[in-house]
PDB file of C-alpha atoms in Angstrom:
ATOM      1  CA  MET A 202      19.254  11.145   2.213  1.00  0.00           C
ATOM      2  CA  SER A 203      19.007   7.447   3.073  1.00  0.00           C
ATOM      3  CA  ALA A 204      16.007   6.685   0.857  1.00  0.00           C
ATOM      4  CA  LYS A 205      16.737   5.503  -2.669  1.00  0.00           C
ATOM      5  CA  LEU A 206      14.500   6.593  -5.532  1.00  0.00           C
ATOM      6  CA  LEU A 207      12.511   3.724  -7.020  1.00  0.00           C
ATOM      7  CA  PRO A 208      11.942   4.228 -10.763  1.00  0.00           C
ATOM      8  CA  ASN A 209       8.293   4.593 -11.719  1.00  0.00           C
ATOM      9  CA  VAL A 210       8.808   2.443 -14.826  1.00  0.00           C
ATOM     10  CA  SER A 211       8.930  -0.624 -12.591  1.00  0.00           C
ATOM     11  CA  ASP A 212       5.263  -0.293 -11.709  1.00  0.00           C
ATOM     12  CA  ALA A 213       2.636   0.709 -14.245  1.00  0.00           C
ATOM     13  CA  LEU A 214       0.102   1.508 -11.529  1.00  0.00           C
ATOM     14  CA  PHE A 215       2.371   4.175 -10.044  1.00  0.00           C
ATOM     15  CA  LYS A 216       3.540   5.292 -13.477  1.00  0.00           C
ATOM     16  CA  SER A 217      -0.002   6.474 -14.241  1.00  0.00           C
ATOM     17  CA  LEU A 218       0.251   9.034 -11.419  1.00  0.00           C
ATOM     18  CA  GLY A 219       2.862  11.180 -13.160  1.00  0.00           C
ATOM     19  CA  HIS A 220       0.430  14.115 -13.370  1.00  0.00           C
ATOM     20  CA  LEU A 221       0.600  14.281  -9.558  1.00  0.00           C
ATOM     21  CA  GLY A 222       4.399  14.479  -9.518  1.00  0.00           C
ATOM     22  CA  PHE A 223       4.446  11.039  -7.944  1.00  0.00           C
ATOM     23  CA  GLN A 224       7.723   9.384  -6.887  1.00  0.00           C
ATOM     24  CA  ARG A 225       8.558   6.388  -4.691  1.00  0.00           C
ATOM     25  CA  PHE A 226      11.554   5.899  -2.432  1.00  0.00           C
ATOM     26  CA  ALA A 227      12.899   2.730  -0.838  1.00  0.00           C
ATOM     27  CA  PRO A 228      13.223   2.729   2.962  1.00  0.00           C
ATOM     28  CA  PRO A 229      16.466   1.677   4.701  1.00  0.00           C
ATOM     29  CA  LEU A 230      17.160  -2.058   4.746  1.00  0.00           C
ATOM     30  CA  GLN A 231      16.369  -2.231   8.491  1.00  0.00           C
ATOM     31  CA  LEU A 232      12.786  -1.097   7.791  1.00  0.00           C
ATOM     32  CA  ARG A 233      11.965  -3.181   4.723  1.00  0.00           C
ATOM     33  CA  PRO A 234      10.342  -6.108   6.581  1.00  0.00           C
ATOM     34  CA  TRP A 235       7.551  -3.670   7.553  1.00  0.00           C
ATOM     35  CA  VAL A 236       7.728  -0.698   5.166  1.00  0.00           C
ATOM     36  CA  GLN A 237       7.064  -1.138   1.453  1.00  0.00           C
ATOM     37  CA  CYS A 238       8.042   2.367   0.347  1.00  0.00           C
ATOM     38  CA  TYR A 239       7.820   6.085   0.918  1.00  0.00           C
ATOM     39  CA  TRP A 240       5.987   8.086  -1.707  1.00  0.00           C
ATOM     40  CA  ILE A 241       5.757  11.741  -2.631  1.00  0.00           C
ATOM     41  CA  ALA A 242       3.078  13.539  -4.652  1.00  0.00           C
ATOM     42  CA  ARG A 243       4.190  17.087  -5.393  1.00  0.00           C
ATOM     43  CA  GLN A 244       2.682  19.292  -8.087  1.00  0.00           C
ATOM     44  CA  ASP A 245       2.337  23.071  -8.020  1.00  0.00           C
ATOM     45  CA  ARG A 246      -0.541  23.069 -10.462  1.00  0.00           C
ATOM     46  CA  LEU A 247      -2.864  20.214 -11.392  1.00  0.00           C
ATOM     47  CA  PRO A 248      -4.068  19.829 -14.990  1.00  0.00           C
ATOM     48  CA  GLU A 249      -7.645  20.101 -13.702  1.00  0.00           C
ATOM     49  CA  ALA A 250      -9.348  21.886 -10.803  1.00  0.00           C
ATOM     50  CA  SER A 251      -9.923  18.563  -9.063  1.00  0.00           C
ATOM     51  CA  VAL A 252      -8.321  15.159  -9.638  1.00  0.00           C
ATOM     52  CA  SER A 253      -9.458  11.901  -8.054  1.00  0.00           C
ATOM     53  CA  GLU A 254      -7.540   8.643  -7.963  1.00  0.00           C
ATOM     54  CA  THR A 255      -9.001   5.245  -7.128  1.00  0.00           C
ATOM     55  CA  VAL A 256      -7.365   3.382  -4.240  1.00  0.00           C
ATOM     56  CA  TYR A 257      -7.671  -0.412  -4.143  1.00  0.00           C
ATOM     57  CA  PRO A 258      -7.141  -2.540  -1.021  1.00  0.00           C
ATOM     58  CA  ASP A 259      -4.118  -4.852  -0.957  1.00  0.00           C
ATOM     59  CA  GLY A 260      -3.759  -5.515   2.781  1.00  0.00           C
ATOM     60  CA  GLY A 261      -1.264  -2.697   3.350  1.00  0.00           C
ATOM     61  CA  THR A 262      -1.824   0.562   5.237  1.00  0.00           C
ATOM     62  CA  THR A 263      -0.611   4.127   4.703  1.00  0.00           C
ATOM     63  CA  LEU A 264       0.368   7.064   6.891  1.00  0.00           C
ATOM     64  CA  VAL A 265      -0.085  10.275   4.848  1.00  0.00           C
ATOM     65  CA  PHE A 266       1.432  13.693   5.557  1.00  0.00           C
ATOM     66  CA  ASN A 267      -0.361  16.537   3.765  1.00  0.00           C
ATOM     67  CA  PHE A 268       1.713  19.730   3.555  1.00  0.00           C
ATOM     68  CA  ALA A 269      -0.906  21.747   1.659  1.00  0.00           C
ATOM     69  CA  ASN A 270      -1.068  24.325   4.468  1.00  0.00           C
ATOM     70  CA  ASP A 271       2.621  24.186   5.439  1.00  0.00           C
ATOM     71  CA  TYR A 272       1.769  22.611   8.811  1.00  0.00           C
ATOM     72  CA  PRO A 273       1.202  18.957   7.951  1.00  0.00           C
ATOM     73  CA  ASP A 274      -2.081  17.153   8.491  1.00  0.00           C
ATOM     74  CA  ILE A 275      -1.537  13.458   9.212  1.00  0.00           C
ATOM     75  CA  THR A 276      -4.002  10.694   8.324  1.00  0.00           C
ATOM     76  CA  PHE A 277      -3.677   6.936   8.747  1.00  0.00           C
ATOM     77  CA  PHE A 278      -5.533   4.903   6.116  1.00  0.00           C
ATOM     78  CA  ALA A 279      -6.407   1.242   6.681  1.00  0.00           C
ATOM     79  CA  THR A 280      -8.370   0.685   3.477  1.00  0.00           C
ATOM     80  CA  GLN A 281     -10.564  -2.399   3.273  1.00  0.00           C
ATOM     81  CA  THR A 282     -12.620  -1.440   0.227  1.00  0.00           C
ATOM     82  CA  VAL A 283     -12.177   0.599  -2.949  1.00  0.00           C
ATOM     83  CA  GLY A 284     -11.915   4.318  -2.189  1.00  0.00           C
ATOM     84  CA  LYS A 285     -10.979   7.671  -3.711  1.00  0.00           C
ATOM     85  CA  MET A 286      -8.232  10.182  -2.999  1.00  0.00           C
ATOM     86  CA  ILE A 287      -9.163  13.731  -4.029  1.00  0.00           C
ATOM     87  CA  PHE A 288      -6.527  16.290  -5.045  1.00  0.00           C
ATOM     88  CA  GLN A 289      -7.311  19.990  -5.505  1.00  0.00           C
ATOM     89  CA  GLY A 290      -5.153  23.031  -6.168  1.00  0.00           C
ATOM     90  CA  SER A 291      -1.495  22.267  -5.560  1.00  0.00           C
ATOM     91  CA  VAL A 292      -0.370  18.885  -4.231  1.00  0.00           C
ATOM     92  CA  ASN A 293       2.275  18.409  -1.549  1.00  0.00           C
ATOM     93  CA  ARG A 294       1.922  15.048   0.191  1.00  0.00           C
ATOM     94  CA  MET A 295       4.173  12.313   1.507  1.00  0.00           C
ATOM     95  CA  GLY A 296       3.262   8.813   2.579  1.00  0.00           C
ATOM     96  CA  ILE A 297       4.651   5.775   4.358  1.00  0.00           C
ATOM     97  CA  ARG A 298       3.272   2.605   2.790  1.00  0.00           C
ATOM     98  CA  PHE A 299       3.366  -0.308   5.247  1.00  0.00           C
ATOM     99  CA  HIS A 300       3.383  -3.956   4.271  1.00  0.00           C
ATOM    100  CA  PRO A 301       0.515  -6.022   5.723  1.00  0.00           C
ATOM    101  CA  GLY A 302       1.249  -6.236   9.451  1.00  0.00           C
ATOM    102  CA  GLY A 303       3.810  -3.437   9.334  1.00  0.00           C
ATOM    103  CA  ALA A 304       1.690  -0.841  11.126  1.00  0.00           C
ATOM    104  CA  PHE A 305       1.006  -3.335  13.911  1.00  0.00           C
ATOM    105  CA  GLN A 306       4.724  -3.890  14.485  1.00  0.00           C
ATOM    106  CA  LEU A 307       5.922  -0.281  14.172  1.00  0.00           C
ATOM    107  CA  LEU A 308       2.913   1.762  15.325  1.00  0.00           C
ATOM    108  CA  GLY A 309       1.334  -0.730  17.718  1.00  0.00           C
ATOM    109  CA  LEU A 310      -2.013  -0.585  15.900  1.00  0.00           C
ATOM    110  CA  GLY A 311      -4.269  -3.630  16.156  1.00  0.00           C
ATOM    111  CA  MET A 312      -6.105  -3.868  12.847  1.00  0.00           C
ATOM    112  CA  PRO A 313      -9.566  -4.789  14.231  1.00  0.00           C
ATOM    113  CA  ASP A 314      -9.598  -1.330  15.850  1.00  0.00           C
ATOM    114  CA  VAL A 315      -8.634   0.632  12.745  1.00  0.00           C
ATOM    115  CA  ILE A 316      -9.476  -1.387   9.620  1.00  0.00           C
ATOM    116  CA  GLY A 317     -11.695   0.487   7.204  1.00  0.00           C
ATOM    117  CA  THR A 318     -11.109   3.842   8.924  1.00  0.00           C
ATOM    118  CA  GLU A 319      -9.251   7.109   8.399  1.00  0.00           C
ATOM    119  CA  LEU A 320      -7.601   8.341  11.602  1.00  0.00           C
ATOM    120  CA  SER A 321      -5.910  11.675  12.302  1.00  0.00           C
ATOM    121  CA  ALA A 322      -2.712  12.071  14.316  1.00  0.00           C
ATOM    122  CA  ASP A 323      -4.840  13.152  17.287  1.00  0.00           C
ATOM    123  CA  ASP A 324      -7.049  10.053  16.907  1.00  0.00           C
ATOM    124  CA  LEU A 325      -3.967   7.829  17.026  1.00  0.00           C
ATOM    125  CA  SER A 326      -2.857   9.401  20.337  1.00  0.00           C
ATOM    126  CA  MET A 327       0.832   8.816  19.601  1.00  0.00           C
ATOM    127  CA  HIS A 328       2.993  11.446  21.288  1.00  0.00           C
ATOM    128  CA  SER A 329       5.986  10.656  19.060  1.00  0.00           C
ATOM    129  CA  LEU A 330       3.844  11.149  15.929  1.00  0.00           C
ATOM    130  CA  LEU A 331       2.728  14.570  17.143  1.00  0.00           C
ATOM    131  CA  GLN A 332       6.379  15.432  17.755  1.00  0.00           C
ATOM    132  CA  LEU A 333       7.213  14.237  14.245  1.00  0.00           C
ATOM    133  CA  ARG A 334       4.495  16.500  12.844  1.00  0.00           C
ATOM    134  CA  ASP A 335       6.003  19.516  14.633  1.00  0.00           C
ATOM    135  CA  GLN A 336       9.487  18.676  13.363  1.00  0.00           C
ATOM    136  CA  LEU A 337       8.320  18.124   9.766  1.00  0.00           C
ATOM    137  CA  ALA A 338       6.623  21.525   9.822  1.00  0.00           C
ATOM    138  CA  GLU A 339      10.069  23.095  10.240  1.00  0.00           C
ATOM    139  CA  LEU A 340      11.484  21.391   7.128  1.00  0.00           C
ATOM    140  CA  SER A 341      10.862  22.186   3.476  1.00  0.00           C
ATOM    141  CA  HIS A 342      13.209  19.867   1.573  1.00  0.00           C
ATOM    142  CA  VAL A 343      12.105  16.356   0.657  1.00  0.00           C
ATOM    143  CA  SER A 344      15.490  14.867   1.592  1.00  0.00           C
ATOM    144  CA  GLN A 345      15.296  16.355   5.097  1.00  0.00           C
ATOM    145  CA  ARG A 346      11.771  15.097   5.608  1.00  0.00           C
ATOM    146  CA  LEU A 347      12.654  11.584   4.444  1.00  0.00           C
ATOM    147  CA  THR A 348      15.683  11.473   6.727  1.00  0.00           C
ATOM    148  CA  LEU A 349      13.539  12.529   9.680  1.00  0.00           C
ATOM    149  CA  ILE A 350      10.901   9.902   8.877  1.00  0.00           C
ATOM    150  CA  ASP A 351      13.658   7.267   8.574  1.00  0.00           C
ATOM    151  CA  GLN A 352      14.877   8.082  12.062  1.00  0.00           C
ATOM    152  CA  TRP A 353      11.373   8.171  13.532  1.00  0.00           C
ATOM    153  CA  LEU A 354      10.567   4.711  12.155  1.00  0.00           C
ATOM    154  CA  LEU A 355      13.900   3.277  13.288  1.00  0.00           C
ATOM    155  CA  ASP A 356      13.150   4.623  16.779  1.00  0.00           C
ATOM    156  CA  ARG A 357       9.752   2.898  16.590  1.00  0.00           C
ATOM    157  CA  VAL A 358      11.495  -0.399  15.774  1.00  0.00           C
ATOM    158  CA  LYS A 359      13.527  -0.112  18.968  1.00  0.00           C
ATOM    159  CA  LYS A 360      10.698   1.130  21.167  1.00  0.00           C
ATOM    160  CA  ASN A 361       8.237  -1.553  20.050  1.00  0.00           C
ATOM    161  CA  ASN A 362      10.837  -4.340  19.852  1.00  0.00           C
ATOM    162  CA  ALA A 363       9.579  -4.960  16.338  1.00  0.00           C
ATOM    163  CA  ASN A 364      10.503  -8.365  15.012  1.00  0.00           C
ATOM    164  CA  ILE A 365      10.290 -10.274  11.775  1.00  0.00           C
ATOM    165  CA  GLY A 366       7.488 -12.487  13.026  1.00  0.00           C
ATOM    166  CA  PHE A 367       5.507 -15.353  11.550  1.00  0.00           C
ATOM    167  CA  ILE A 368       3.495 -13.053   9.298  1.00  0.00           C
ATOM    168  CA  GLN A 369       6.544 -11.305   7.829  1.00  0.00           C
ATOM    169  CA  GLN A 370       8.170 -14.715   7.259  1.00  0.00           C
ATOM    170  CA  LEU A 371       5.086 -16.140   5.578  1.00  0.00           C
ATOM    171  CA  LEU A 372       3.980 -13.183   3.431  1.00  0.00           C
ATOM    172  CA  PRO A 373       6.338 -13.623   0.429  1.00  0.00           C
ATOM    173  CA  GLN A 374       5.437 -17.293   0.056  1.00  0.00           C
ATOM    174  CA  LEU A 375       1.750 -16.711   0.732  1.00  0.00           C
ATOM    175  CA  ILE A 376       1.557 -14.048  -1.959  1.00  0.00           C
ATOM    176  CA  LEU A 377       3.834 -15.521  -4.613  1.00  0.00           C
ATOM    177  CA  THR A 378       3.274 -19.295  -4.527  1.00  0.00           C
ATOM    178  CA  PRO A 379       0.213 -21.456  -5.201  1.00  0.00           C
ATOM    179  CA  GLN A 380       0.835 -23.608  -2.125  1.00  0.00           C
ATOM    180  CA  PRO A 381      -2.125 -23.836   0.282  1.00  0.00           C
ATOM    181  CA  LEU A 382      -1.804 -22.269   3.709  1.00  0.00           C
ATOM    182  CA  GLU A 383      -1.659 -25.677   5.388  1.00  0.00           C
ATOM    183  CA  GLN A 384       1.622 -26.490   3.614  1.00  0.00           C
ATOM    184  CA  LEU A 385       3.107 -23.036   4.145  1.00  0.00           C
ATOM    185  CA  SER A 386       2.375 -22.996   7.858  1.00  0.00           C
ATOM    186  CA  GLU A 387       3.189 -26.623   8.712  1.00  0.00           C
ATOM    187  CA  HIS A 388       6.719 -25.732   9.886  1.00  0.00           C
ATOM    188  CA  LEU A 389       5.603 -22.850  12.114  1.00  0.00           C
ATOM    189  CA  PRO A 390       5.463 -23.526  15.881  1.00  0.00           C
ATOM    190  CA  ILE A 391       1.851 -22.342  16.118  1.00  0.00           C
ATOM    191  CA  SER A 392      -1.426 -23.877  15.012  1.00  0.00           C
ATOM    192  CA  ARG A 393      -3.379 -22.875  11.913  1.00  0.00           C
ATOM    193  CA  ARG A 394      -6.042 -21.317  14.152  1.00  0.00           C
ATOM    194  CA  GLN A 395      -3.457 -19.265  16.055  1.00  0.00           C
ATOM    195  CA  LEU A 396      -1.986 -18.089  12.750  1.00  0.00           C
ATOM    196  CA  GLU A 397      -5.428 -17.014  11.518  1.00  0.00           C
ATOM    197  CA  ARG A 398      -5.909 -14.987  14.708  1.00  0.00           C
ATOM    198  CA  LYS A 399      -2.525 -13.318  14.278  1.00  0.00           C
ATOM    199  CA  PHE A 400      -3.436 -12.336  10.731  1.00  0.00           C
ATOM    200  CA  GLN A 401      -6.721 -10.797  11.874  1.00  0.00           C
ATOM    201  CA  LEU A 402      -4.973  -8.860  14.648  1.00  0.00           C
ATOM    202  CA  GLU A 403      -1.925  -7.671  12.707  1.00  0.00           C
ATOM    203  CA  VAL A 404      -3.238  -7.469   9.122  1.00  0.00           C
ATOM    204  CA  GLY A 405      -7.023  -7.242   9.395  1.00  0.00           C
ATOM    205  CA  PHE A 406      -7.529  -9.967   6.783  1.00  0.00           C
ATOM    206  CA  SER A 407      -7.316 -13.742   6.827  1.00  0.00           C
ATOM    207  CA  PRO A 408      -4.364 -15.313   4.971  1.00  0.00           C
ATOM    208  CA  ASN A 409      -6.627 -16.423   2.116  1.00  0.00           C
ATOM    209  CA  GLN A 410      -8.234 -12.985   1.830  1.00  0.00           C
ATOM    210  CA  LEU A 411      -4.789 -11.415   1.642  1.00  0.00           C
ATOM    211  CA  LYS A 412      -3.737 -13.906  -1.019  1.00  0.00           C
ATOM    212  CA  GLN A 413      -6.736 -12.942  -3.166  1.00  0.00           C
ATOM    213  CA  LEU A 414      -6.062  -9.209  -2.695  1.00  0.00           C
ATOM    214  CA  HIS A 415      -2.533  -9.657  -3.991  1.00  0.00           C
ATOM    215  CA  ARG A 416      -3.573 -11.828  -6.910  1.00  0.00           C
ATOM    216  CA  VAL A 417      -5.983  -9.090  -7.972  1.00  0.00           C
ATOM    217  CA  LYS A 418      -3.225  -6.500  -7.467  1.00  0.00           C
ATOM    218  CA  ILE A 419      -0.936  -8.523  -9.766  1.00  0.00           C
ATOM    219  CA  ALA A 420      -3.745  -8.761 -12.324  1.00  0.00           C
ATOM    220  CA  ARG A 421      -4.327  -4.991 -12.197  1.00  0.00           C
ATOM    221  CA  THR A 422      -0.620  -4.393 -12.761  1.00  0.00           C
ATOM    222  CA  LEU A 423      -0.506  -6.821 -15.688  1.00  0.00           C
ATOM    223  CA  ILE A 424      -3.592  -5.238 -17.303  1.00  0.00           C
ATOM    224  CA  SER A 425      -1.927  -1.817 -17.004  1.00  0.00           C
ATOM    225  CA  GLN A 426       1.369  -3.093 -18.416  1.00  0.00           C
ATOM    226  CA  ARG A 427      -0.092  -5.351 -21.120  1.00  0.00           C
ATOM    227  CA  PRO A 428      -3.476  -3.922 -22.178  1.00  0.00           C
ATOM    228  CA  GLU A 429      -3.501  -6.001 -25.373  1.00  0.00           C
ATOM    229  CA  GLN A 430      -2.884  -9.361 -23.667  1.00  0.00           C
ATOM    230  CA  SER A 431      -5.661 -11.899 -23.297  1.00  0.00           C
ATOM    231  CA  LEU A 432      -7.487 -11.565 -19.974  1.00  0.00           C
ATOM    232  CA  THR A 433      -7.467 -15.361 -19.724  1.00  0.00           C
ATOM    233  CA  ASP A 434      -3.663 -15.322 -19.825  1.00  0.00           C
ATOM    234  CA  ILE A 435      -3.511 -12.461 -17.322  1.00  0.00           C
ATOM    235  CA  GLY A 436      -5.766 -14.368 -14.917  1.00  0.00           C
ATOM    236  CA  GLN A 437      -3.500 -17.412 -15.151  1.00  0.00           C
ATOM    237  CA  ASP A 438      -0.348 -15.318 -14.730  1.00  0.00           C
ATOM    238  CA  ALA A 439      -1.853 -13.724 -11.612  1.00  0.00           C
ATOM    239  CA  GLY A 440      -2.479 -17.164 -10.067  1.00  0.00           C
ATOM    240  CA  PHE A 441      -6.185 -17.747 -10.704  1.00  0.00           C
ATOM    241  CA  TYR A 442      -6.976 -21.321 -11.682  1.00  0.00           C
ATOM    242  CA  ASP A 443      -9.879 -20.485 -14.040  1.00  0.00           C
ATOM    243  CA  GLN A 444     -11.504 -17.472 -15.685  1.00  0.00           C
ATOM    244  CA  ALA A 445     -14.696 -17.578 -13.605  1.00  0.00           C
ATOM    245  CA  HIS A 446     -12.652 -17.551 -10.407  1.00  0.00           C
ATOM    246  CA  PHE A 447     -10.600 -14.609 -11.752  1.00  0.00           C
ATOM    247  CA  ILE A 448     -13.633 -12.534 -12.757  1.00  0.00           C
ATOM    248  CA  ARG A 449     -15.491 -13.223  -9.499  1.00  0.00           C
ATOM    249  CA  HIS A 450     -12.649 -12.192  -7.202  1.00  0.00           C
ATOM    250  CA  PHE A 451     -11.566  -9.262  -9.364  1.00  0.00           C
ATOM    251  CA  HIS A 452     -15.106  -7.852  -9.332  1.00  0.00           C
ATOM    252  CA  LYS A 453     -15.527  -8.473  -5.607  1.00  0.00           C
ATOM    253  CA  ILE A 454     -12.382  -6.463  -4.773  1.00  0.00           C
ATOM    254  CA  THR A 455     -12.457  -3.718  -7.436  1.00  0.00           C
ATOM    255  CA  GLY A 456     -16.159  -3.384  -8.224  1.00  0.00           C
ATOM    256  CA  GLN A 457     -15.317  -3.949 -11.905  1.00  0.00           C
ATOM    257  CA  THR A 458     -14.814  -6.923 -14.159  1.00  0.00           C
ATOM    258  CA  PRO A 459     -11.302  -7.338 -15.607  1.00  0.00           C
ATOM    259  CA  GLY A 460     -12.697  -6.226 -18.977  1.00  0.00           C
ATOM    260  CA  GLU A 461     -14.220  -3.061 -17.510  1.00  0.00           C
ATOM    261  CA  TYR A 462     -10.985  -2.288 -15.688  1.00  0.00           C
ATOM    262  CA  ARG A 463      -8.939  -2.732 -18.875  1.00  0.00           C
ATOM    263  CA  GLN A 464     -11.326  -0.509 -20.836  1.00  0.00           C
ATOM    264  CA  ARG A 465     -10.959   2.261 -18.240  1.00  0.00           C
ATOM    265  CA  LYS A 466      -7.147   1.969 -18.208  1.00  0.00           C
ATOM    266  CA  MET A 467      -6.946   2.072 -22.011  1.00  0.00           C
ATOM    267  CA  SER A 468      -9.194   5.145 -22.019  1.00  0.00           C
ATOM    268  CA  GLN A 469      -6.842   6.834 -19.539  1.00  0.00           C
ATOM    269  CA  ILE A 470      -3.813   5.993 -21.707  1.00  0.00           C
ATOM    270  CA  TYR A 471      -5.571   7.330 -24.819  1.00  0.00           C
ATOM    271  CA  ASN A 472      -6.624  10.578 -23.139  1.00  0.00           C
ATOM    272  CA  SER A 473      -3.131  11.129 -21.689  1.00  0.00           C
ATOM    273  CA  THR A 474      -1.544  10.879 -25.151  1.00  0.00           C
ATOM    274  CA  LYS A 475      -3.998  13.212 -26.938  1.00  0.00           C
ATOM    275  CA  PRO A 476      -2.378  16.474 -28.042  1.00  0.00           C
TER     276      PRO A 476
END
């Protein structure tokens, strides 16, 4: 198997999904400019009849394979707002989590056409994806499925002539540094307006919207990892320049204030540790 297991302890948000048998795997190096991870949720019996998990937008997209009925259902999620994933009975799902812009490069999907939607394999009209579904139906072992998905994505790289474009080059700096977009893009051979258009086409968000999504994602992770830390400190660590700015953007993206989010996470931790 080419995929390497990523330990859940590195990410408190994923760590909280242990009751779903959740694991993450790293894709091959050749795919990492576009693919964040593979994930698996596999549990023969849930602790409750129905379990729901909140999904927050971060600019990425996901291709989900649901093996609940042996023959996999495939759904592409381009989430723009907070949503829910419902799990009932046994759980047997796999997913490919794409970085922002990754699905455009590897699947040829323009984000204005799909953002905010859930599309089936038939909706996507990709012959190779339908073939992949048929092949996955013949396999039962996780390692075999991951190897097949590896090969399918690598074939997509070749077929689509996927490249590490301006967006892939800019994303790490855009997300992790406080520099304004003007400074980050001044060495690119395209104008600011052209870059904005590329972001809308390939990501579905403007660069500044994506920056805010990731700052809120960092804040959510820090709240989960450090529930006792001051929310003022967490806002600063996540890159927000003042508390009002932090609360406003956090609420806009999650529908909750940072305090409400922390209270819910602490309640989940308390309930999970009760005998």
